[in-house]
Structures are given as structure tokens and as C-alpha cells.
Protein backbone atom coordinates (compact mmCIF):
# COMPACT_ATOMS: atom_id res chain seq x y z
CA UNK A 1 38.55 2.18 121.93
CA UNK A 2 38.76 4.68 124.86
CA UNK A 3 39.60 8.28 124.15
CA UNK A 4 43.22 9.42 124.19
CA UNK A 5 44.30 11.28 127.29
CA UNK A 6 47.07 13.08 125.38
CA UNK A 7 44.84 14.11 122.60
CA UNK A 8 42.48 15.64 125.01
CA UNK A 9 45.27 17.46 126.64
CA UNK A 10 46.33 18.97 123.30
CA UNK A 11 42.80 20.18 122.64
CA UNK A 12 42.72 21.76 126.06
CA UNK A 13 46.12 23.45 125.52
CA UNK A 14 45.08 24.80 122.10
CA UNK A 15 41.77 26.03 123.44
CA UNK A 16 43.56 27.83 126.27
CA UNK A 17 45.88 29.55 123.85
CA UNK A 18 43.00 30.58 121.57
CA UNK A 19 41.23 32.08 124.55
CA UNK A 20 44.36 33.98 125.55
CA UNK A 21 44.92 35.50 122.09
CA UNK A 22 41.18 36.32 121.74
CA UNK A 23 41.20 38.21 125.04
CA UNK A 24 44.73 39.64 125.14
CA UNK A 25 45.20 40.46 121.45
CA UNK A 26 41.70 41.80 120.71
CA UNK A 27 42.88 45.43 120.32
CA UNK A 28 45.83 44.53 118.12
CA UNK A 29 43.66 42.30 115.91
CA UNK A 30 41.20 45.15 115.51
CA UNK A 31 44.04 47.52 114.64
CA UNK A 32 45.45 45.06 112.09
CA UNK A 33 41.96 44.59 110.59
CA UNK A 34 41.57 48.29 110.24
CA UNK A 35 44.98 48.64 108.49
CA UNK A 36 43.99 45.98 105.98
CA UNK A 37 40.57 47.65 105.42
CA UNK A 38 42.30 50.99 104.91
CA UNK A 39 44.53 49.52 102.25
CA UNK A 40 41.70 47.80 100.49
CA UNK A 41 39.61 50.95 100.48
CA UNK A 42 42.53 53.04 99.20
CA UNK A 43 43.17 50.67 96.26
CA UNK A 44 46.29 49.09 97.73
CA UNK A 45 47.33 45.49 97.72
CA UNK A 46 47.71 42.81 100.42
CA UNK A 47 50.65 40.43 100.84
CA UNK A 48 51.57 37.80 103.46
CA UNK A 49 54.75 35.87 104.07
CA UNK A 50 55.86 33.07 106.33
CA UNK A 51 58.84 30.68 106.29
CA UNK A 52 58.82 27.03 107.20
CA UNK A 53 55.68 25.97 109.10
CA UNK A 54 54.83 29.64 109.62
CA UNK A 55 54.03 29.60 105.89
CA UNK A 56 51.00 27.52 106.54
CA UNK A 57 49.15 30.33 108.28
CA UNK A 58 50.13 32.62 105.45
CA UNK A 59 48.83 30.18 102.79
CA UNK A 60 45.62 29.77 104.74
CA UNK A 61 44.42 33.30 103.85
CA UNK A 62 45.47 33.20 100.15
CA UNK A 63 43.08 32.13 97.38
CA UNK A 64 40.51 30.36 99.49
CA UNK A 65 36.76 30.22 100.03
CA UNK A 66 35.72 32.85 102.55
CA UNK A 67 39.04 34.71 102.13
CA UNK A 68 39.96 38.07 100.64
CA UNK A 69 40.70 37.74 96.90
CA UNK A 70 43.38 40.52 97.28
CA UNK A 71 45.58 38.63 99.68
CA UNK A 72 48.68 37.49 97.87
CA UNK A 73 51.43 35.10 99.07
CA UNK A 74 54.86 36.73 98.96
CA UNK A 75 56.81 33.57 98.15
CA UNK A 76 60.47 33.05 98.79
CA UNK A 77 61.85 30.08 96.86
CA UNK A 78 62.99 27.24 99.11
CA UNK A 79 61.45 28.50 102.34
CA UNK A 80 57.73 28.05 101.91
CA UNK A 81 56.77 24.62 103.14
CA UNK A 82 58.86 21.38 103.22
CA UNK A 83 58.75 20.68 99.53
CA UNK A 84 62.45 21.72 99.06
CA UNK A 85 65.04 18.89 99.25
CA UNK A 86 66.63 18.64 101.59
CA UNK A 87 64.01 20.17 103.97
CA UNK A 88 66.88 21.50 106.12
CA UNK A 89 67.80 23.88 103.35
CA UNK A 90 64.64 25.81 103.98
CA UNK A 91 65.76 26.48 107.56
CA UNK A 92 69.22 27.50 106.44
CA UNK A 93 67.80 29.95 103.93
CA UNK A 94 65.97 31.71 106.76
CA UNK A 95 69.35 32.77 108.09
CA UNK A 96 70.66 34.15 104.77
CA UNK A 97 71.15 37.98 104.92
CA UNK A 98 70.13 39.96 101.82
CA UNK A 99 67.52 37.37 100.59
CA UNK A 100 64.57 39.34 101.83
CA UNK A 101 65.63 42.50 100.06
CA UNK A 102 66.08 40.64 96.74
CA UNK A 103 62.60 39.13 97.09
CA UNK A 104 60.93 42.46 97.83
CA UNK A 105 62.76 44.30 95.01
CA UNK A 106 61.48 41.84 92.54
CA UNK A 107 57.94 41.64 93.92
CA UNK A 108 54.98 43.79 92.97
CA UNK A 109 54.70 45.21 96.56
CA UNK A 110 54.99 48.94 96.74
CA UNK A 111 54.34 51.85 99.07
CA UNK A 112 50.90 51.92 100.58
CA UNK A 113 50.48 48.12 100.54
CA UNK A 114 50.23 45.91 103.59
CA UNK A 115 52.55 42.99 104.34
CA UNK A 116 51.77 40.47 107.04
CA UNK A 117 54.89 38.66 108.11
CA UNK A 118 54.50 35.47 110.15
CA UNK A 119 57.46 34.09 112.06
CA UNK A 120 57.08 32.12 115.31
CA UNK A 121 60.49 33.06 116.69
CA UNK A 122 61.01 36.27 114.71
CA UNK A 123 64.79 35.88 115.26
CA UNK A 124 66.06 34.86 111.82
CA UNK A 125 67.52 37.20 109.26
CA UNK A 126 64.78 36.60 106.72
CA UNK A 127 61.73 37.87 108.59
CA UNK A 128 63.67 40.62 110.30
CA UNK A 129 65.00 41.96 107.02
CA UNK A 130 61.70 41.42 105.29
CA UNK A 131 60.13 43.78 107.81
CA UNK A 132 62.94 46.31 107.63
CA UNK A 133 62.98 46.44 103.91
CA UNK A 134 59.17 46.55 103.59
CA UNK A 135 58.90 49.51 105.83
CA UNK A 136 61.70 51.26 103.92
CA UNK A 137 59.66 50.76 100.83
CA UNK A 138 56.59 52.39 102.44
CA UNK A 139 54.62 49.27 103.22
CA UNK A 140 52.62 48.86 106.48
CA UNK A 141 53.97 45.80 108.25
CA UNK A 142 51.92 43.56 110.52
CA UNK A 143 53.97 40.98 112.42
CA UNK A 144 52.56 37.74 113.79
CA UNK A 145 55.05 36.19 116.17
CA UNK A 146 55.61 34.88 119.69
CA UNK A 147 56.96 37.60 121.95
CA UNK A 148 58.36 34.90 124.30
CA UNK A 149 61.15 34.22 121.86
CA UNK A 150 62.30 37.86 121.95
CA UNK A 151 62.47 37.64 125.71
CA UNK A 152 64.12 34.21 126.02
CA UNK A 153 66.33 33.73 122.88
CA UNK A 154 68.93 35.77 120.99
CA UNK A 155 68.36 37.25 117.56
CA UNK A 156 70.21 35.68 114.67
CA UNK A 157 70.30 38.97 112.71
CA UNK A 158 73.33 41.14 112.79
CA UNK A 159 71.32 44.00 114.29
CA UNK A 160 70.34 41.90 117.32
CA UNK A 161 66.69 42.72 116.71
CA UNK A 162 63.60 40.68 116.18
CA UNK A 163 60.63 40.84 113.74
CA UNK A 164 58.60 42.60 116.48
CA UNK A 165 61.01 45.54 116.38
CA UNK A 166 60.27 46.47 112.80
CA UNK A 167 56.43 46.22 112.62
CA UNK A 168 53.68 48.81 112.75
CA UNK A 169 51.42 46.28 114.44
CA UNK A 170 52.35 43.09 116.33
CA UNK A 171 50.06 40.14 117.05
CA UNK A 172 51.44 37.89 119.85
CA UNK A 173 50.64 34.20 119.41
CA UNK A 174 51.58 33.44 123.04
CA UNK A 175 53.35 30.28 121.91
CA UNK A 176 56.09 29.18 124.35
CA UNK A 177 59.68 28.80 123.19
CA UNK A 178 60.07 25.34 121.59
CA UNK A 179 56.48 25.18 120.25
CA UNK A 180 55.40 21.96 121.91
CA UNK A 181 52.51 21.78 124.32
CA UNK A 182 52.84 18.35 125.83
CA UNK A 183 55.33 16.19 127.75
CA UNK A 184 54.81 12.66 128.86
CA UNK A 185 56.66 10.06 130.89
CA UNK A 186 58.69 7.85 128.58
CA UNK A 187 58.76 10.38 125.81
CA UNK A 188 62.07 12.31 125.86
CA UNK A 189 61.16 15.31 123.72
CA UNK A 190 58.21 17.68 124.15
CA UNK A 191 55.63 17.32 121.43
CA UNK A 192 52.22 18.50 119.94
CA UNK A 193 52.92 22.01 118.62
CA UNK A 194 50.00 24.46 118.55
CA UNK A 195 51.50 27.37 116.66
CA UNK A 196 49.72 26.56 113.37
CA UNK A 197 46.33 26.42 115.08
CA UNK A 198 46.78 29.65 116.92
CA UNK A 199 48.49 31.63 114.18
CA UNK A 200 45.95 30.66 111.59
CA UNK A 201 43.17 31.66 113.95
CA UNK A 202 44.90 35.10 114.48
CA UNK A 203 45.06 35.50 110.72
CA UNK A 204 41.41 34.59 110.16
CA UNK A 205 40.35 36.83 113.03
CA UNK A 206 42.25 39.69 111.53
CA UNK A 207 40.64 39.18 108.11
CA UNK A 208 37.21 39.02 109.81
CA UNK A 209 38.00 42.39 111.53
CA UNK A 210 38.94 43.84 108.12
CA UNK A 211 35.68 42.62 106.55
CA UNK A 212 33.80 44.25 109.46
CA UNK A 213 35.63 47.52 109.03
CA UNK A 214 34.91 47.58 105.23
CA UNK A 215 31.21 46.90 105.50
CA UNK A 216 30.85 49.58 108.16
CA UNK A 217 32.32 51.97 105.55
CA UNK A 218 29.83 50.78 102.95
CA UNK A 219 32.45 48.82 100.99
CA UNK A 220 31.79 45.21 99.96
CA UNK A 221 34.71 43.04 101.14
CA UNK A 222 36.37 41.40 98.11
CA UNK A 223 35.64 37.85 99.28
CA UNK A 224 35.92 34.55 97.46
CA UNK A 225 33.22 31.84 97.61
CA UNK A 226 33.72 28.07 97.56
CA UNK A 227 33.94 26.74 94.05
CA UNK A 228 32.10 23.63 95.33
CA UNK A 229 28.79 25.47 95.87
CA UNK A 230 26.38 26.46 93.15
CA UNK A 231 27.28 29.85 91.64
CA UNK A 232 30.73 29.91 93.30
CA UNK A 233 32.76 29.89 90.02
CA UNK A 234 30.64 32.71 88.57
CA UNK A 235 31.04 34.75 91.74
CA UNK A 236 34.77 34.25 91.84
CA UNK A 237 35.17 35.10 88.21
CA UNK A 238 33.45 38.45 88.77
CA UNK A 239 35.64 39.17 91.79
CA UNK A 240 38.84 38.22 89.99
CA UNK A 241 37.92 40.43 87.08
CA UNK A 242 37.00 43.43 89.15
CA UNK A 243 40.22 43.24 91.28
CA UNK A 244 42.51 41.70 88.66
CA UNK A 245 45.15 44.39 88.90
CA UNK A 246 45.61 43.67 92.65
CA UNK A 247 45.77 39.91 92.48
CA UNK A 248 49.09 38.24 91.70
CA UNK A 249 48.48 34.51 92.08
CA UNK A 250 47.06 34.18 88.52
CA UNK A 251 48.14 35.08 85.05
């Protein structure tokens, strides 16, 4: 079977976006990595949040081989993933005002911690209020979003602001409004979204920058190993014990 023309076009589009964020967001990624390293070194905790498909990039840095053991998912019931029924409820909950404040108030996050908020559009009440409330609590907020939405769409929050307006550091994913890279004759809707690929890459690059910052300060990054390699379980057990008071995805 010959190769797919459209599949190749998607790879080209994704590679182009990755090159853009690598080159254009390098300083912001370094700054975000330094903020995470500062928090780790100071004994603080790390949290990340995303709603809908933005949650995939958040989950990608939590409890995984090669990842920081200290990164915790700040979960909002009903909006992480498509496991809620009906799936459309998750989208509706993103527009509910007051939900973010309730989640933060009942979470272990506190002043001095870092919260990474991932929202492609950054226009819904949930990510906007999550950033506003987190900063009010004294957290440092890193936003991962597409600046194009703030330029081409209207906010759905009563303030008229976007996620980007309430962050200490912003990483721009460069994703176009609509999140679909391809069009084709005979196919009415655009398709092939690249936001997950690009946003996950931004997150992993940021964590790599944080690891680099820590080792330069003489601090061993609190990394997890794969449980499928020899010695991985023992390594992870030691890390979990050492940092147990800063890890919230286990009892």
C-alpha cells in the first residue's frame, strides 16, 4: 500500500509547529523551567490542570517514567478527559463560574507552589478563574495556551479576559483557532488537530529545563524510572518515600 498523502501532511504540519515553539518559545520555556526548579528547591509542590483534551498534556507529566514525582494533577470532576457521560457535560462545566475556586479551596495547593494551567483557547471561565484564584492564593501560574484565540475570539468569562491575562509565565502553542491542521477536497470540516502533540512537547521541554536548572544547582531532580526496567520499582519506592509529603496521587 502506498503512503498516505494526508498523513504525511499532518506530520509536516506538526513538525512545523514544533519547530516554531522550539525557536519562538525558548526563553519562556526556560523561564517556566526555572520557576519549577525554584519551587522544587524551596520545598514547594507542583500541580497541573487541563480541561477536555487539554487534560491529556497535563496527565502526560504526572506519575510517569522520566517525569517529576512531584507533579500532581489538579483534577476537576467531570472535565478531565471524555469519561464523563454525556461527554458534552465536560464542555459545559468549563463555562461554570465558581467551580475553579471551589476546587482550589479544597485542594492541597498553597502559597509558594506552582500551577501549570493548560487551555488551548484560554477563554472559558474554568481556566480563567483557576489562574485568578491560584495567584490570589500565592501560587505561581504558568499558562499553556494559544495566543491566537485571545486575538481572534471573545472571552466567555464575565471579566472579558483570557487565561494569558492571569499568568506569571505564558507558553504559546501557536495552534490556530479551530485546532485542525488539514483540509481536503470532499471533506467539509477541517481535521487532524495538533494541539496535543505540541502542548505535550511544550510540557516535556519545560520539565527538561527544570531538571537542567536543578542539576546546575547541585540538586538531584526527583525523577521516576520506568517500572518495566530492572530496579525501577525500588528506585521509585525511594523517591516516593523521600518526597511523600509533596505527592498527592497516592494514599
